[in-house]
């Protein structure tokens, strides 16, 4: 899952900043991964050509925590969900699986690909190049997150039937699975932002804010479980809020200049398109009832495509990223 260098930093660049996340957590919900955290050791070799020294034990510890704590969130969430009675853990686990594929193969992939370019820009002290690369990466990650969330809001019941409807899971359990998956889909947005911000923080070897943010989120989740929270839907919403908090902390850790890097218009339009899809689905304007799996999936792809199209039309940074 390590990142692969693509075009040069200038080629990856767009018109502003933050780039993407750190790696691929096999278990969903959270953003960073071993790859990005491992890169926190330092962005590049010195100009003299000498090999850089290995980082100290403290930096290795921070990198390990930055990679491990995000993975602990879904692990702890499953333990909390198991308090909901027979079958609750299985339904929660499968609902979480619905967001794993877009998270790992789309959103976090942006961070993995962007990392080498961001690292080179950071090592060279080129703030302009860093900003351009990060702006493109964030525009792309956000658009993918909004599109994936829109697709799940429309197509979660069909995806649940397609993937998990072949065994002994009854219709009620599949409906609950789809409902919880729809709630989890909103967490893709803060995870896209966190993935991008983590790329920069890892390149700058500043993982302490990452560790602190995820540690607090994990502590809140444990406290909620100890207080008796067991409903899967409420648990999904809590995780969404915790991930939003993490994303906010990581953006703040980038510094005041991060606000100038954000592709505000493209992000606002992508979110507005997603909210329009959510409103249409909630109001019944999207005719999901009675549709077969194939038709529902086609409708979900149409919704995701509409969000991507709106984002592309509104964001020069996204158009530039897609043209590379």
mmCIF file with all atom_site columns, C-alpha atoms in Angstrom, residues 154-162 166 286-301:
data_model
loop_
_atom_site.group_PDB
_atom_site.id
_atom_site.type_symbol
_atom_site.label_atom_id
_atom_site.label_alt_id
_atom_site.label_comp_id
_atom_site.label_asym_id
_atom_site.label_entity_id
_atom_site.label_seq_id
_atom_site.pdbx_PDB_ins_code
_atom_site.Cartn_x
_atom_site.Cartn_y
_atom_site.Cartn_z
_atom_site.occupancy
_atom_site.B_iso_or_equiv
_atom_site.pdbx_formal_charge
_atom_site.auth_seq_id
_atom_site.auth_comp_id
_atom_site.auth_asym_id
_atom_site.auth_atom_id
_atom_site.pdbx_PDB_model_num
ATOM 1  C CA . UNK A 1 154 ? -28.940 5.762   -2.800  1.00 0.00 ? 154 UNK A CA 1
ATOM 2  C CA . UNK A 1 155 ? -27.537 2.280   -3.285  1.00 0.00 ? 155 UNK A CA 1
ATOM 3  C CA . UNK A 1 156 ? -26.817 0.925   0.212   1.00 0.00 ? 156 UNK A CA 1
ATOM 4  C CA . UNK A 1 157 ? -29.873 -1.392  0.254   1.00 0.00 ? 157 UNK A CA 1
ATOM 5  C CA . UNK A 1 158 ? -28.948 -2.845  -3.143  1.00 0.00 ? 158 UNK A CA 1
ATOM 6  C CA . UNK A 1 159 ? -25.271 -3.233  -2.200  1.00 0.00 ? 159 UNK A CA 1
ATOM 7  C CA . UNK A 1 160 ? -26.286 -4.928  1.057   1.00 0.00 ? 160 UNK A CA 1
ATOM 8  C CA . UNK A 1 161 ? -28.505 -7.396  -0.804  1.00 0.00 ? 161 UNK A CA 1
ATOM 9  C CA . UNK A 1 162 ? -25.836 -8.034  -3.416  1.00 0.00 ? 162 UNK A CA 1
ATOM 10 C CA . UNK A 1 166 ? -27.107 -14.798 -0.003  1.00 0.00 ? 166 UNK A CA 1
ATOM 11 C CA . UNK A 1 286 ? -35.470 8.884   -5.695  1.00 0.00 ? 286 UNK A CA 1
ATOM 12 C CA . UNK A 1 287 ? -37.674 5.868   -6.557  1.00 0.00 ? 287 UNK A CA 1
ATOM 13 C CA . UNK A 1 288 ? -35.857 3.149   -4.621  1.00 0.00 ? 288 UNK A CA 1
ATOM 14 C CA . UNK A 1 289 ? -38.837 1.077   -3.502  1.00 0.00 ? 289 UNK A CA 1
ATOM 15 C CA . UNK A 1 290 ? -39.542 -1.858  -5.750  1.00 0.00 ? 290 UNK A CA 1
ATOM 16 C CA . UNK A 1 291 ? -36.392 -1.504  -7.831  1.00 0.00 ? 291 UNK A CA 1
ATOM 17 C CA . UNK A 1 292 ? -34.218 -4.522  -8.438  1.00 0.00 ? 292 UNK A CA 1
ATOM 18 C CA . UNK A 1 293 ? -30.573 -4.688  -7.452  1.00 0.00 ? 293 UNK A CA 1
ATOM 19 C CA . UNK A 1 294 ? -29.281 -3.786  -10.927 1.00 0.00 ? 294 UNK A CA 1
ATOM 20 C CA . UNK A 1 295 ? -31.574 -0.784  -11.302 1.00 0.00 ? 295 UNK A CA 1
ATOM 21 C CA . UNK A 1 296 ? -30.771 0.464   -7.797  1.00 0.00 ? 296 UNK A CA 1
ATOM 22 C CA . UNK A 1 297 ? -27.045 0.171   -8.430  1.00 0.00 ? 297 UNK A CA 1
ATOM 23 C CA . UNK A 1 298 ? -27.422 2.046   -11.707 1.00 0.00 ? 298 UNK A CA 1
ATOM 24 C CA . UNK A 1 299 ? -29.281 4.811   -9.881  1.00 0.00 ? 299 UNK A CA 1
ATOM 25 C CA . UNK A 1 300 ? -26.539 4.943   -7.241  1.00 0.00 ? 300 UNK A CA 1
ATOM 26 C CA . UNK A 1 301 ? -23.871 5.298   -9.930  1.00 0.00 ? 301 UNK A CA 1
#
